[in-house]
Each structure stands twice: as C-alpha cells, then as structure tokens.
C-alpha cells in the first residue's frame, strides 16, 4: 500500500513558541481575548487559531490529534482522557434511543460492559456476534441498526476483523463502521480499509510507557466537529478532556512508535513460534495456525509485523496464576493488566480485563480460565527471555523437560 503511517508522523514538524523542537505546552484552562467579538466568534467555532476553554480544545491537544489523524489517514482527530473516553462518546454520538449496535463478541471488557449494561438505560441495544463471520454480521442487521463495532485484533482472543468486508456491509446498509485499533497501530490502517471511525486507547502501544491513560477518535472533519459541538457534542458535553501536559508527553512518545512496534512484533513472533513448537496452545496472528493469518497478512504493513500480543492456555486459573507469579519473580515481566509497556505484561483476562463478561459467554467464545494474555516487551535478548520462561513452565509442569 502507498499509504505509510510512520512517514506521515515523521513529516509533521512543529516549532515551539521560542523556536523549540517540541511545540510549546499550553498550560492554561482558559484563554483571553483582545475583543469581545472574537470571544463570541470562537464560541461559535468561527475563529481559527483562537482558543476559549481547554475542555473545548487546546493547542497541545490539537497537535497530538493532528499527528494521530496523519497516522491513521483520517481528516482529523480529537484526543480524550482515556480509551473508554474515546469509545463511549462515539457510540453516544452515533446512536439515539431505539437504535441498535452490532458488536464483536470478543472486545475489551470495559467496552463490552458499556454496550451490554450501560447503553440499554438509553434504549440502545447491542447484538454480540462472531465478527469473523460476515454472513452472521449481515444477518444481524435490523431496521434500527446504526453501528458495526469491533477491534482490528480482538482483546483478548486475538480474532482478526475483515475490515474491508465489514466496510462493504456497512456501506450497503448505510451504517457506520467503528474500529478500535489499539492492538495494531501502524500494522493496520482501518480508515484506509473502509472504516468510518478509528479509536485507540493511547494508554497502550502508542504512548508505550504505562504512565498515563488517554484515547483518540479519528474520523472526518464533520464527525469530529459534531463530537465537539457545544450544544450536542458527546465529547464536549461528557467531558472526557485530555490534559495538555499528557498530550505533549504522548506526542513525544509517538515519534518512536515505529521502532517500538517492530521490536514488539519481532519478540512476540519469536516467542509464539517457540511456544507452539513446545506444544503449548498458542494464539498469535503471525502463526500460520491462526485462522485469520492470511487475512491479517493481506491488511498489514509488513514492516511492523503481527503485533506484540499473544496468548497461551495452561489449562487452569491456578496454573496460570502460579506461572505468572513465578515469571514476575524471575523479572521476566509484570503480572499486570494493560499492554504496550517496555517490559512484558501478563494477565489472565478471564479474571481481569474480561471479567465483566459472564462466565457462560466467556466459555462460548473460548475464553478459558487458563488463558494467559502476554503483551511482549522490548527485550534485547528474546532468546534468553524464552529460555527463562520455558524454565518456569518446566518447573510448574506446564511443559515437560
């Protein structure tokens, strides 16, 4: 593909207020005006380059939004205080009482809880389907359906969405396709494959240092303007505003994303191949055994690989907990939720990040208690890491010597 997301980030050039190579941080909640008319025009959205109040927008937030829109190839973007602070206003902006959403059955637990438990309060219903089966997706559309929602690579089962196929369905039925691309930044560009809206939890790979929570919504200028509308915009009125200092921090980290994603993917692919060869039940999109390996390959930018996420199944929650505790003790990573850190993070999602999903539904989708989700770090010597992990597994009888 001719679109190169990392090049678009590299080509952005900002100058600080005093000529600094980093843009100046706008550490103000409110802004002054030389005339009352300019304040009025700004409030109405008719004064370019002027700022009113940082819940509306700030220079720092706009810099980061511009960079992320360039990365995803959308007209513009708006940043938010968390990943959920990006996902929830998108759904609330696109849907009204009586509307219907089609969602992947395997999504982040917080998103699942929002669609399953919260939006019904507003008479918005959701059908959870196997997003990898396009015929099931299309058969689930009703006269009230407004949105198809899924993740490029699902959390935590690593199912891969056929974004082009879903986009075709959405366009045929005049629906909006919303894609959460948190697990695959740079590797997959959903907007270029037909998605209408792309969201990220910036907390994860894009920021990469596990020191802040943040989100972004990438889309058309019209949709982002709607979200920011002072009278009925979900981002404006629900208040998930990102702090300017954090925006500046994420923008700095974004510049190394291409290097980090290459290493995350390289390390994850190495471990996945070794684990599978050892006989572990391993799921990783880069493995030929993954049911959507060819699909991912058809959508991806080769340079950034198949991502840094993999899962193994060790059979029981007790065995999973023992293994994670031992790996943490051996300094192989942290028993922690989230992903995208420089160190490997591991958790049992059935009892953590996907615990909002009822037991029977987790079982139906194949999310077993023994599943461990790994966010593979930036280890310089991944072979050494593998050998140490294997020693832990042998010690606990997960693997035989």
mmCIF file of C-alpha atoms in Angstrom:
data_model
loop_
_atom_site.group_PDB
_atom_site.id
_atom_site.type_symbol
_atom_site.label_atom_id
_atom_site.label_comp_id
_atom_site.label_asym_id
_atom_site.label_seq_id
_atom_site.Cartn_x
_atom_site.Cartn_y
_atom_site.Cartn_z
ATOM 1 C CA UNK A 1 0.000 0.000 0.000
ATOM 2 C CA UNK A 2 1.219 3.502 -0.819
ATOM 3 C CA UNK A 3 -0.036 4.919 2.490
ATOM 4 C CA UNK A 4 2.827 4.946 5.008
ATOM 5 C CA UNK A 5 1.610 5.826 8.515
ATOM 6 C CA UNK A 6 5.069 6.236 10.070
ATOM 7 C CA UNK A 7 6.134 8.585 7.262
ATOM 8 C CA UNK A 8 3.112 10.760 7.957
ATOM 9 C CA UNK A 9 4.150 11.073 11.599
ATOM 10 C CA UNK A 10 7.745 11.819 10.619
ATOM 11 C CA UNK A 11 6.667 14.523 8.162
ATOM 12 C CA UNK A 12 4.919 16.540 10.868
ATOM 13 C CA UNK A 13 7.102 19.386 12.065
ATOM 14 C CA UNK A 14 6.227 21.754 14.885
ATOM 15 C CA UNK A 15 8.091 24.714 16.303
ATOM 16 C CA UNK A 16 7.722 25.770 19.903
ATOM 17 C CA UNK A 17 6.833 29.297 20.928
ATOM 18 C CA UNK A 18 10.522 30.147 21.300
ATOM 19 C CA UNK A 19 11.782 28.016 18.437
ATOM 20 C CA UNK A 20 11.920 24.762 20.378
ATOM 21 C CA UNK A 21 11.884 21.452 18.511
ATOM 22 C CA UNK A 22 8.908 20.434 20.655
ATOM 23 C CA UNK A 23 5.720 22.509 20.462
ATOM 24 C CA UNK A 24 5.087 24.694 23.493
ATOM 25 C CA UNK A 25 2.687 23.228 26.051
ATOM 26 C CA UNK A 26 -0.458 25.287 26.583
ATOM 27 C CA UNK A 27 -0.689 25.049 30.361
ATOM 28 C CA UNK A 28 -3.915 27.032 30.619
ATOM 29 C CA UNK A 29 -7.513 26.071 31.258
ATOM 30 C CA UNK A 30 -8.860 29.307 29.777
ATOM 31 C CA UNK A 31 -7.721 31.838 27.181
ATOM 32 C CA UNK A 32 -8.016 35.585 26.896
ATOM 33 C CA UNK A 33 -9.300 37.745 24.041
ATOM 34 C CA UNK A 34 -8.496 41.260 22.876
ATOM 35 C CA UNK A 35 -12.121 41.824 21.859
ATOM 36 C CA UNK A 36 -15.495 40.529 22.958
ATOM 37 C CA UNK A 37 -16.450 39.834 19.336
ATOM 38 C CA UNK A 38 -13.526 37.404 18.926
ATOM 39 C CA UNK A 39 -14.692 35.544 22.032
ATOM 40 C CA UNK A 40 -18.189 35.268 20.556
ATOM 41 C CA UNK A 41 -16.825 34.084 17.198
ATOM 42 C CA UNK A 42 -14.620 31.493 18.914
ATOM 43 C CA UNK A 43 -17.565 30.180 20.935
ATOM 44 C CA UNK A 44 -19.464 29.755 17.677
ATOM 45 C CA UNK A 45 -16.476 27.938 16.128
ATOM 46 C CA UNK A 46 -15.745 30.696 13.644
ATOM 47 C CA UNK A 47 -12.333 31.978 14.753
ATOM 48 C CA UNK A 48 -9.432 29.842 13.527
ATOM 49 C CA UNK A 49 -6.380 29.792 15.765
ATOM 50 C CA UNK A 50 -8.248 31.119 18.804
ATOM 51 C CA UNK A 51 -8.963 29.138 21.951
ATOM 52 C CA UNK A 52 -11.677 29.620 24.527
ATOM 53 C CA UNK A 53 -11.504 26.917 27.190
ATOM 54 C CA UNK A 54 -9.449 23.747 27.343
ATOM 55 C CA UNK A 55 -12.459 21.439 27.586
ATOM 56 C CA UNK A 56 -13.278 22.655 24.070
ATOM 57 C CA UNK A 57 -9.741 22.382 22.708
ATOM 58 C CA UNK A 58 -6.166 23.411 23.405
ATOM 59 C CA UNK A 59 -3.085 23.791 21.210
ATOM 60 C CA UNK A 60 -1.404 20.760 22.821
ATOM 61 C CA UNK A 61 -4.421 18.528 22.247
ATOM 62 C CA UNK A 62 -4.750 19.714 18.662
ATOM 63 C CA UNK A 63 -1.067 18.973 17.945
ATOM 64 C CA UNK A 64 -1.485 15.383 19.152
ATOM 65 C CA UNK A 65 -4.805 14.956 17.360
ATOM 66 C CA UNK A 66 -3.254 16.175 14.107
ATOM 67 C CA UNK A 67 -0.399 13.680 14.435
ATOM 68 C CA UNK A 68 -2.736 10.759 15.126
ATOM 69 C CA UNK A 69 -5.035 11.707 12.238
ATOM 70 C CA UNK A 70 -1.971 11.682 9.995
ATOM 71 C CA UNK A 71 -1.033 8.242 11.321
ATOM 72 C CA UNK A 72 -4.498 6.808 10.634
ATOM 73 C CA UNK A 73 -5.065 8.712 7.390
ATOM 74 C CA UNK A 74 -8.240 10.497 8.511
ATOM 75 C CA UNK A 75 -9.205 14.130 8.047
ATOM 76 C CA UNK A 76 -8.782 14.962 11.704
ATOM 77 C CA UNK A 77 -8.926 13.555 15.248
ATOM 78 C CA UNK A 78 -9.765 14.534 18.789
ATOM 79 C CA UNK A 79 -7.969 13.237 21.873
ATOM 80 C CA UNK A 80 -9.650 12.175 25.098
ATOM 81 C CA UNK A 81 -8.771 11.418 28.701
ATOM 82 C CA UNK A 82 -8.868 7.621 28.256
ATOM 83 C CA UNK A 83 -9.590 4.899 25.736
ATOM 84 C CA UNK A 84 -13.097 4.482 27.138
ATOM 85 C CA UNK A 85 -13.391 8.259 26.947
ATOM 86 C CA UNK A 86 -12.968 7.834 23.182
ATOM 87 C CA UNK A 87 -15.207 4.776 22.688
ATOM 88 C CA UNK A 88 -18.241 5.878 24.709
ATOM 89 C CA UNK A 89 -18.835 9.304 23.101
ATOM 90 C CA UNK A 90 -18.555 7.783 19.617
ATOM 91 C CA UNK A 91 -21.384 5.349 20.380
ATOM 92 C CA UNK A 92 -23.471 8.021 22.104
ATOM 93 C CA UNK A 93 -22.973 10.434 19.195
ATOM 94 C CA UNK A 94 -23.944 7.892 16.546
ATOM 95 C CA UNK A 95 -26.878 6.302 18.388
ATOM 96 C CA UNK A 96 -30.146 7.541 19.864
ATOM 97 C CA UNK A 97 -32.900 5.853 21.860
ATOM 98 C CA UNK A 98 -34.264 2.873 19.954
ATOM 99 C CA UNK A 99 -31.089 2.296 17.915
ATOM 100 C CA UNK A 100 -29.149 -0.942 17.589
ATOM 101 C CA UNK A 101 -25.422 -1.779 17.547
ATOM 102 C CA UNK A 102 -23.733 -4.883 16.173
ATOM 103 C CA UNK A 103 -20.565 -5.620 18.111
ATOM 104 C CA UNK A 104 -17.917 -8.274 18.086
ATOM 105 C CA UNK A 105 -18.447 -10.767 20.905
ATOM 106 C CA UNK A 106 -14.745 -10.548 21.811
ATOM 107 C CA UNK A 107 -13.882 -6.995 22.790
ATOM 108 C CA UNK A 108 -12.284 -5.236 25.732
ATOM 109 C CA UNK A 109 -14.270 -5.928 28.893
ATOM 110 C CA UNK A 110 -14.993 -2.257 29.569
ATOM 111 C CA UNK A 111 -16.437 -1.784 26.083
ATOM 112 C CA UNK A 112 -18.494 -4.957 26.498
ATOM 113 C CA UNK A 113 -19.876 -3.716 29.832
ATOM 114 C CA UNK A 114 -20.735 -0.322 28.316
ATOM 115 C CA UNK A 115 -22.671 -1.880 25.429
ATOM 116 C CA UNK A 116 -24.204 -4.731 27.442
ATOM 117 C CA UNK A 117 -25.084 -3.000 30.706
ATOM 118 C CA UNK A 118 -24.972 0.788 30.299
ATOM 119 C CA UNK A 119 -26.400 1.761 26.900
ATOM 120 C CA UNK A 120 -29.661 -0.212 27.464
ATOM 121 C CA UNK A 121 -30.510 2.532 30.005
ATOM 122 C CA UNK A 122 -30.874 4.781 26.961
ATOM 123 C CA UNK A 123 -32.785 2.126 24.987
ATOM 124 C CA UNK A 124 -29.757 1.328 22.814
ATOM 125 C CA UNK A 125 -29.443 -2.417 22.282
ATOM 126 C CA UNK A 126 -26.425 -4.438 21.121
ATOM 127 C CA UNK A 127 -26.123 -7.803 19.394
ATOM 128 C CA UNK A 128 -22.810 -9.529 20.116
ATOM 129 C CA UNK A 129 -21.724 -11.717 17.186
ATOM 130 C CA UNK A 130 -18.749 -13.611 15.812
ATOM 131 C CA UNK A 131 -17.274 -10.737 13.836
ATOM 132 C CA UNK A 132 -15.155 -13.093 11.739
ATOM 133 C CA UNK A 133 -18.317 -14.478 10.070
ATOM 134 C CA UNK A 134 -19.541 -11.790 7.678
ATOM 135 C CA UNK A 135 -22.782 -13.635 6.897
ATOM 136 C CA UNK A 136 -23.708 -13.605 10.597
ATOM 137 C CA UNK A 137 -22.869 -9.894 10.843
ATOM 138 C CA UNK A 138 -25.096 -9.034 7.884
ATOM 139 C CA UNK A 139 -27.925 -11.277 9.111
ATOM 140 C CA UNK A 140 -27.886 -9.400 12.449
ATOM 141 C CA UNK A 141 -28.712 -6.034 10.860
ATOM 142 C CA UNK A 142 -32.158 -4.649 11.717
ATOM 143 C CA UNK A 143 -34.001 -1.520 10.593
ATOM 144 C CA UNK A 144 -32.694 0.173 13.752
ATOM 145 C CA UNK A 145 -29.015 -0.756 13.348
ATOM 146 C CA UNK A 146 -26.703 2.247 13.205
ATOM 147 C CA UNK A 147 -23.213 0.944 14.025
ATOM 148 C CA UNK A 148 -20.958 -2.053 13.488
ATOM 149 C CA UNK A 149 -18.283 -2.040 16.186
ATOM 150 C CA UNK A 150 -15.218 -4.245 16.578
ATOM 151 C CA UNK A 151 -11.495 -4.318 17.228
ATOM 152 C CA UNK A 152 -8.957 -4.849 14.436
ATOM 153 C CA UNK A 153 -7.406 -7.550 16.600
ATOM 154 C CA UNK A 154 -9.722 -8.528 19.428
ATOM 155 C CA UNK A 155 -8.980 -8.398 23.114
ATOM 156 C CA UNK A 156 -8.079 -10.937 24.396
ATOM 157 C CA UNK A 157 -8.637 -13.772 21.885
ATOM 158 C CA UNK A 158 -6.775 -12.057 19.011
ATOM 159 C CA UNK A 159 -9.521 -12.637 16.457
ATOM 160 C CA UNK A 160 -8.895 -10.567 13.319
ATOM 161 C CA UNK A 161 -11.645 -8.481 11.711
ATOM 162 C CA UNK A 162 -12.084 -8.432 7.945
ATOM 163 C CA UNK A 163 -12.273 -4.649 7.838
ATOM 164 C CA UNK A 164 -12.812 -4.401 4.080
ATOM 165 C CA UNK A 165 -15.612 -6.966 4.240
ATOM 166 C CA UNK A 166 -17.253 -5.212 7.192
ATOM 167 C CA UNK A 167 -16.897 -1.836 5.451
ATOM 168 C CA UNK A 168 -18.698 -3.210 2.394
ATOM 169 C CA UNK A 169 -21.566 -4.412 4.582
ATOM 170 C CA UNK A 170 -21.715 -1.093 6.436
ATOM 171 C CA UNK A 171 -21.858 0.918 3.221
ATOM 172 C CA UNK A 172 -24.553 -1.301 1.692
ATOM 173 C CA UNK A 173 -26.786 -0.749 4.714
ATOM 174 C CA UNK A 174 -25.832 2.885 5.423
ATOM 175 C CA UNK A 175 -24.187 2.037 8.750
ATOM 176 C CA UNK A 176 -21.082 3.410 10.442
ATOM 177 C CA UNK A 177 -18.132 1.060 10.937
ATOM 178 C CA UNK A 178 -16.197 1.875 14.117
ATOM 179 C CA UNK A 179 -12.866 0.106 14.641
ATOM 180 C CA UNK A 180 -10.762 0.012 17.810
ATOM 181 C CA UNK A 181 -7.184 -0.273 16.521
ATOM 182 C CA UNK A 182 -5.426 -0.320 19.906
ATOM 183 C CA UNK A 183 -3.710 -3.705 19.365
ATOM 184 C CA UNK A 184 -2.356 -2.952 15.885
ATOM 185 C CA UNK A 185 -1.138 0.636 15.442
ATOM 186 C CA UNK A 186 0.902 1.095 12.229
ATOM 187 C CA UNK A 187 0.394 -2.575 11.287
ATOM 188 C CA UNK A 188 -3.211 -1.987 10.192
ATOM 189 C CA UNK A 189 -4.810 1.261 8.970
ATOM 190 C CA UNK A 190 -8.593 0.720 9.300
ATOM 191 C CA UNK A 191 -9.639 4.007 7.689
ATOM 192 C CA UNK A 192 -7.749 3.052 4.541
ATOM 193 C CA UNK A 193 -9.676 -0.234 4.527
ATOM 194 C CA UNK A 194 -13.056 1.498 4.773
ATOM 195 C CA UNK A 195 -13.693 2.183 8.481
ATOM 196 C CA UNK A 196 -15.622 5.381 9.235
ATOM 197 C CA UNK A 197 -14.212 5.972 12.715
ATOM 198 C CA UNK A 198 -10.987 4.669 14.292
ATOM 199 C CA UNK A 199 -10.399 4.776 18.040
ATOM 200 C CA UNK A 200 -7.361 3.948 20.144
ATOM 201 C CA UNK A 201 -6.508 3.664 23.762
ATOM 202 C CA UNK A 202 -3.337 5.762 23.642
ATOM 203 C CA UNK A 203 -2.525 4.289 27.051
ATOM 204 C CA UNK A 204 -1.139 1.197 25.359
ATOM 205 C CA UNK A 205 1.370 0.898 22.482
ATOM 206 C CA UNK A 206 1.101 4.472 21.209
ATOM 207 C CA UNK A 207 2.232 6.032 24.489
ATOM 208 C CA UNK A 208 4.259 2.958 25.399
ATOM 209 C CA UNK A 209 5.444 3.891 28.874
ATOM 210 C CA UNK A 210 2.467 2.947 31.083
ATOM 211 C CA UNK A 211 2.475 6.363 32.719
ATOM 212 C CA UNK A 212 -0.816 7.835 31.531
ATOM 213 C CA UNK A 213 -4.291 6.994 30.259
ATOM 214 C CA UNK A 214 -5.537 8.633 27.081
ATOM 215 C CA UNK A 215 -7.598 7.995 23.953
ATOM 216 C CA UNK A 216 -8.232 9.305 20.456
ATOM 217 C CA UNK A 217 -11.074 9.371 17.932
ATOM 218 C CA UNK A 218 -10.006 9.638 14.280
ATOM 219 C CA UNK A 219 -12.578 10.441 11.602
ATOM 220 C CA UNK A 220 -13.974 13.006 9.213
ATOM 221 C CA UNK A 221 -13.910 16.699 9.993
ATOM 222 C CA UNK A 222 -17.712 16.680 10.079
ATOM 223 C CA UNK A 223 -17.922 13.874 12.646
ATOM 224 C CA UNK A 224 -15.211 15.314 14.900
ATOM 225 C CA UNK A 225 -16.916 18.719 14.725
ATOM 226 C CA UNK A 226 -20.162 17.026 15.770
ATOM 227 C CA UNK A 227 -18.420 15.435 18.768
ATOM 228 C CA UNK A 228 -17.066 18.874 19.780
ATOM 229 C CA UNK A 229 -20.325 20.771 19.263
ATOM 230 C CA UNK A 230 -21.069 22.918 22.330
ATOM 231 C CA UNK A 231 -24.789 22.163 22.170
ATOM 232 C CA UNK A 232 -24.972 18.421 21.470
ATOM 233 C CA UNK A 233 -21.448 17.018 21.057
ATOM 234 C CA UNK A 234 -20.760 13.903 23.144
ATOM 235 C CA UNK A 235 -17.065 14.692 23.647
ATOM 236 C CA UNK A 236 -17.840 18.278 24.602
ATOM 237 C CA UNK A 237 -20.692 17.523 26.975
ATOM 238 C CA UNK A 238 -19.488 14.283 28.566
ATOM 239 C CA UNK A 239 -16.188 15.952 29.447
ATOM 240 C CA UNK A 240 -13.548 13.318 28.674
ATOM 241 C CA UNK A 241 -10.952 16.027 28.106
ATOM 242 C CA UNK A 242 -7.263 15.182 27.891
ATOM 243 C CA UNK A 243 -4.775 17.204 29.918
ATOM 244 C CA UNK A 244 -2.360 19.317 27.852
ATOM 245 C CA UNK A 245 0.719 18.078 29.718
ATOM 246 C CA UNK A 246 -0.225 14.478 28.950
ATOM 247 C CA UNK A 247 -0.887 15.339 25.303
ATOM 248 C CA UNK A 248 2.616 16.718 25.000
ATOM 249 C CA UNK A 249 4.050 13.596 26.636
ATOM 250 C CA UNK A 250 2.182 11.206 24.324
ATOM 251 C CA UNK A 251 3.225 13.248 21.265
ATOM 252 C CA UNK A 252 6.884 12.797 22.192
ATOM 253 C CA UNK A 253 6.438 9.030 22.628
ATOM 254 C CA UNK A 254 4.543 8.723 19.345
ATOM 255 C CA UNK A 255 7.760 9.539 17.471
ATOM 256 C CA UNK A 256 9.339 6.226 18.474
ATOM 257 C CA UNK A 257 6.236 4.100 17.869
ATOM 258 C CA UNK A 258 7.537 2.664 14.579
ATOM 259 C CA UNK A 259 10.735 1.428 16.233
ATOM 260 C CA UNK A 260 8.914 0.001 19.223
ATOM 261 C CA UNK A 261 6.251 -1.803 17.183
ATOM 262 C CA UNK A 262 8.918 -3.516 15.109
ATOM 263 C CA UNK A 263 10.592 -4.845 18.261
ATOM 264 C CA UNK A 264 7.328 -5.799 19.992
ATOM 265 C CA UNK A 265 6.314 -7.784 16.893
ATOM 266 C CA UNK A 266 9.726 -9.369 16.406
ATOM 267 C CA UNK A 267 9.829 -10.585 20.005
ATOM 268 C CA UNK A 268 6.220 -11.790 20.043
ATOM 269 C CA UNK A 269 6.685 -13.752 16.812
ATOM 270 C CA UNK A 270 9.805 -15.427 18.200
ATOM 271 C CA UNK A 271 8.078 -16.492 21.420
ATOM 272 C CA UNK A 272 4.875 -17.599 19.679
ATOM 273 C CA UNK A 273 6.779 -19.888 17.314
ATOM 274 C CA UNK A 274 8.787 -21.381 20.191
ATOM 275 C CA UNK A 275 5.745 -21.884 22.424
ATOM 276 C CA UNK A 276 3.769 -23.555 19.639
ATOM 277 C CA UNK A 277 6.702 -25.829 18.833
ATOM 278 C CA UNK A 278 6.868 -26.785 22.513
ATOM 279 C CA UNK A 279 3.255 -27.954 22.311
ATOM 280 C CA UNK A 280 1.577 -25.059 24.109
ATOM 281 C CA UNK A 281 -1.834 -23.943 22.861
ATOM 282 C CA UNK A 282 -0.646 -20.648 21.399
ATOM 283 C CA UNK A 283 -2.608 -17.937 19.595
ATOM 284 C CA UNK A 284 -0.756 -15.287 17.605
ATOM 285 C CA UNK A 285 -1.833 -13.785 14.249
ATOM 286 C CA UNK A 286 1.670 -14.318 12.880
ATOM 287 C CA UNK A 287 1.405 -18.091 13.227
ATOM 288 C CA UNK A 288 0.183 -19.985 10.177
ATOM 289 C CA UNK A 289 -2.066 -21.943 12.533
ATOM 290 C CA UNK A 290 -4.046 -18.766 13.312
ATOM 291 C CA UNK A 291 -7.358 -18.972 11.407
ATOM 292 C CA UNK A 292 -7.003 -15.376 10.195
ATOM 293 C CA UNK A 293 -3.270 -15.397 9.468
ATOM 294 C CA UNK A 294 -3.763 -14.789 5.740
ATOM 295 C CA UNK A 295 -6.374 -12.090 6.363
ATOM 296 C CA UNK A 296 -4.066 -10.178 8.713
ATOM 297 C CA UNK A 297 -1.243 -10.525 6.203
ATOM 298 C CA UNK A 298 -3.436 -9.054 3.459
ATOM 299 C CA UNK A 299 -4.177 -5.934 5.548
ATOM 300 C CA UNK A 300 -0.843 -5.306 7.253
ATOM 301 C CA UNK A 301 2.269 -3.268 6.615
ATOM 302 C CA UNK A 302 4.950 -5.956 6.693
ATOM 303 C CA UNK A 303 7.492 -3.741 8.401
ATOM 304 C CA UNK A 304 5.527 -3.633 11.657
ATOM 305 C CA UNK A 305 4.685 -7.317 11.859
ATOM 306 C CA UNK A 306 1.756 -9.040 13.528
ATOM 307 C CA UNK A 307 1.822 -7.095 16.783
ATOM 308 C CA UNK A 308 3.053 -7.642 20.296
ATOM 309 C CA UNK A 309 0.127 -9.625 21.735
ATOM 310 C CA UNK A 310 -0.096 -13.399 22.130
ATOM 311 C CA UNK A 311 -1.929 -15.875 24.320
ATOM 312 C CA UNK A 312 -1.197 -19.324 25.695
ATOM 313 C CA UNK A 313 -3.563 -21.654 27.533
ATOM 314 C CA UNK A 314 -2.140 -23.550 30.504
ATOM 315 C CA UNK A 315 -5.361 -25.333 31.438
ATOM 316 C CA UNK A 316 -6.488 -23.766 34.720
ATOM 317 C CA UNK A 317 -6.560 -20.452 36.551
ATOM 318 C CA UNK A 318 -4.436 -21.884 39.372
ATOM 319 C CA UNK A 319 -1.706 -22.934 36.942
ATOM 320 C CA UNK A 320 -1.929 -19.587 35.138
ATOM 321 C CA UNK A 321 -1.552 -17.679 38.399
ATOM 322 C CA UNK A 322 1.389 -19.835 39.521
ATOM 323 C CA UNK A 323 3.180 -19.294 36.223
ATOM 324 C CA UNK A 324 2.607 -15.544 36.155
ATOM 325 C CA UNK A 325 3.771 -15.152 39.751
ATOM 326 C CA UNK A 326 6.925 -17.156 39.021
ATOM 327 C CA UNK A 327 7.695 -15.203 35.832
ATOM 328 C CA UNK A 328 7.318 -11.947 37.752
ATOM 329 C CA UNK A 329 9.609 -13.286 40.498
ATOM 330 C CA UNK A 330 12.222 -14.052 37.804
ATOM 331 C CA UNK A 331 11.992 -10.444 36.461
ATOM 332 C CA UNK A 332 10.502 -11.607 33.152
ATOM 333 C CA UNK A 333 7.740 -9.026 33.355
ATOM 334 C CA UNK A 334 4.841 -7.879 35.470
ATOM 335 C CA UNK A 335 1.603 -9.541 36.484
ATOM 336 C CA UNK A 336 -0.440 -6.561 35.375
ATOM 337 C CA UNK A 337 -3.247 -5.542 33.070
ATOM 338 C CA UNK A 338 -2.803 -3.211 30.083
ATOM 339 C CA UNK A 339 -0.242 -3.565 27.309
ATOM 340 C CA UNK A 340 2.414 -1.830 25.253
ATOM 341 C CA UNK A 341 4.982 -1.362 28.054
ATOM 342 C CA UNK A 342 8.738 -1.856 27.514
ATOM 343 C CA UNK A 343 8.566 -4.852 29.867
ATOM 344 C CA UNK A 344 6.334 -7.839 29.183
ATOM 345 C CA UNK A 345 2.948 -7.695 30.932
ATOM 346 C CA UNK A 346 0.852 -10.806 31.542
ATOM 347 C CA UNK A 347 -2.605 -11.400 32.975
ATOM 348 C CA UNK A 348 -5.385 -13.964 32.992
ATOM 349 C CA UNK A 349 -8.099 -11.954 31.216
ATOM 350 C CA UNK A 350 -10.921 -14.237 32.309
ATOM 351 C CA UNK A 351 -10.444 -12.928 35.845
ATOM 352 C CA UNK A 352 -9.217 -9.423 34.985
ATOM 353 C CA UNK A 353 -9.702 -7.369 31.805
ATOM 354 C CA UNK A 354 -12.596 -9.531 30.566
ATOM 355 C CA UNK A 355 -14.164 -10.268 33.934
ATOM 356 C CA UNK A 356 -17.191 -8.143 33.011
ATOM 357 C CA UNK A 357 -18.229 -10.848 30.525
ATOM 358 C CA UNK A 358 -20.466 -13.511 32.146
ATOM 359 C CA UNK A 359 -18.956 -16.978 32.641
ATOM 360 C CA UNK A 360 -21.223 -18.708 30.126
ATOM 361 C CA UNK A 361 -20.421 -16.138 27.433
ATOM 362 C CA UNK A 362 -16.673 -16.393 28.101
ATOM 363 C CA UNK A 363 -16.953 -20.160 27.739
ATOM 364 C CA UNK A 364 -18.908 -19.838 24.474
ATOM 365 C CA UNK A 365 -16.247 -17.618 22.921
ATOM 366 C CA UNK A 366 -13.373 -19.844 24.047
ATOM 367 C CA UNK A 367 -12.022 -17.593 26.788
ATOM 368 C CA UNK A 368 -10.888 -20.218 29.276
ATOM 369 C CA UNK A 369 -9.721 -19.670 32.850
ATOM 370 C CA UNK A 370 -6.258 -20.960 31.923
ATOM 371 C CA UNK A 371 -5.697 -18.366 29.198
ATOM 372 C CA UNK A 372 -2.745 -16.025 29.753
ATOM 373 C CA UNK A 373 -2.512 -12.861 27.656
ATOM 374 C CA UNK A 374 1.003 -11.596 27.038
ATOM 375 C CA UNK A 375 1.957 -8.104 25.927
ATOM 376 C CA UNK A 376 5.507 -8.835 24.849
ATOM 377 C CA UNK A 377 8.108 -6.241 25.758
ATOM 378 C CA UNK A 378 11.140 -4.765 24.038
ATOM 379 C CA UNK A 379 13.629 -7.360 25.362
ATOM 380 C CA UNK A 380 17.021 -7.061 23.677
ATOM 381 C CA UNK A 381 17.746 -10.797 24.009
ATOM 382 C CA UNK A 382 14.433 -12.535 23.373
ATOM 383 C CA UNK A 383 16.066 -15.984 23.204
ATOM 384 C CA UNK A 384 17.247 -15.550 26.791
ATOM 385 C CA UNK A 385 13.710 -14.495 27.756
ATOM 386 C CA UNK A 386 12.275 -17.590 26.092
ATOM 387 C CA UNK A 387 14.689 -19.923 27.874
ATOM 388 C CA UNK A 388 13.845 -18.387 31.239
ATOM 389 C CA UNK A 389 10.096 -18.592 30.550
ATOM 390 C CA UNK A 390 10.470 -22.213 29.481
ATOM 391 C CA UNK A 391 12.348 -22.996 32.701
ATOM 392 C CA UNK A 392 9.418 -21.536 34.667
ATOM 393 C CA UNK A 393 6.972 -23.669 32.687
ATOM 394 C CA UNK A 394 9.001 -26.833 33.231
ATOM 395 C CA UNK A 395 9.241 -26.126 36.962
ATOM 396 C CA UNK A 396 5.428 -25.906 37.182
ATOM 397 C CA UNK A 397 4.773 -28.909 34.881
ATOM 398 C CA UNK A 398 3.223 -26.710 32.197
ATOM 399 C CA UNK A 399 5.888 -28.184 29.905
ATOM 400 C CA UNK A 400 7.852 -31.379 30.178
ATOM 401 C CA UNK A 401 11.677 -31.192 30.318
#
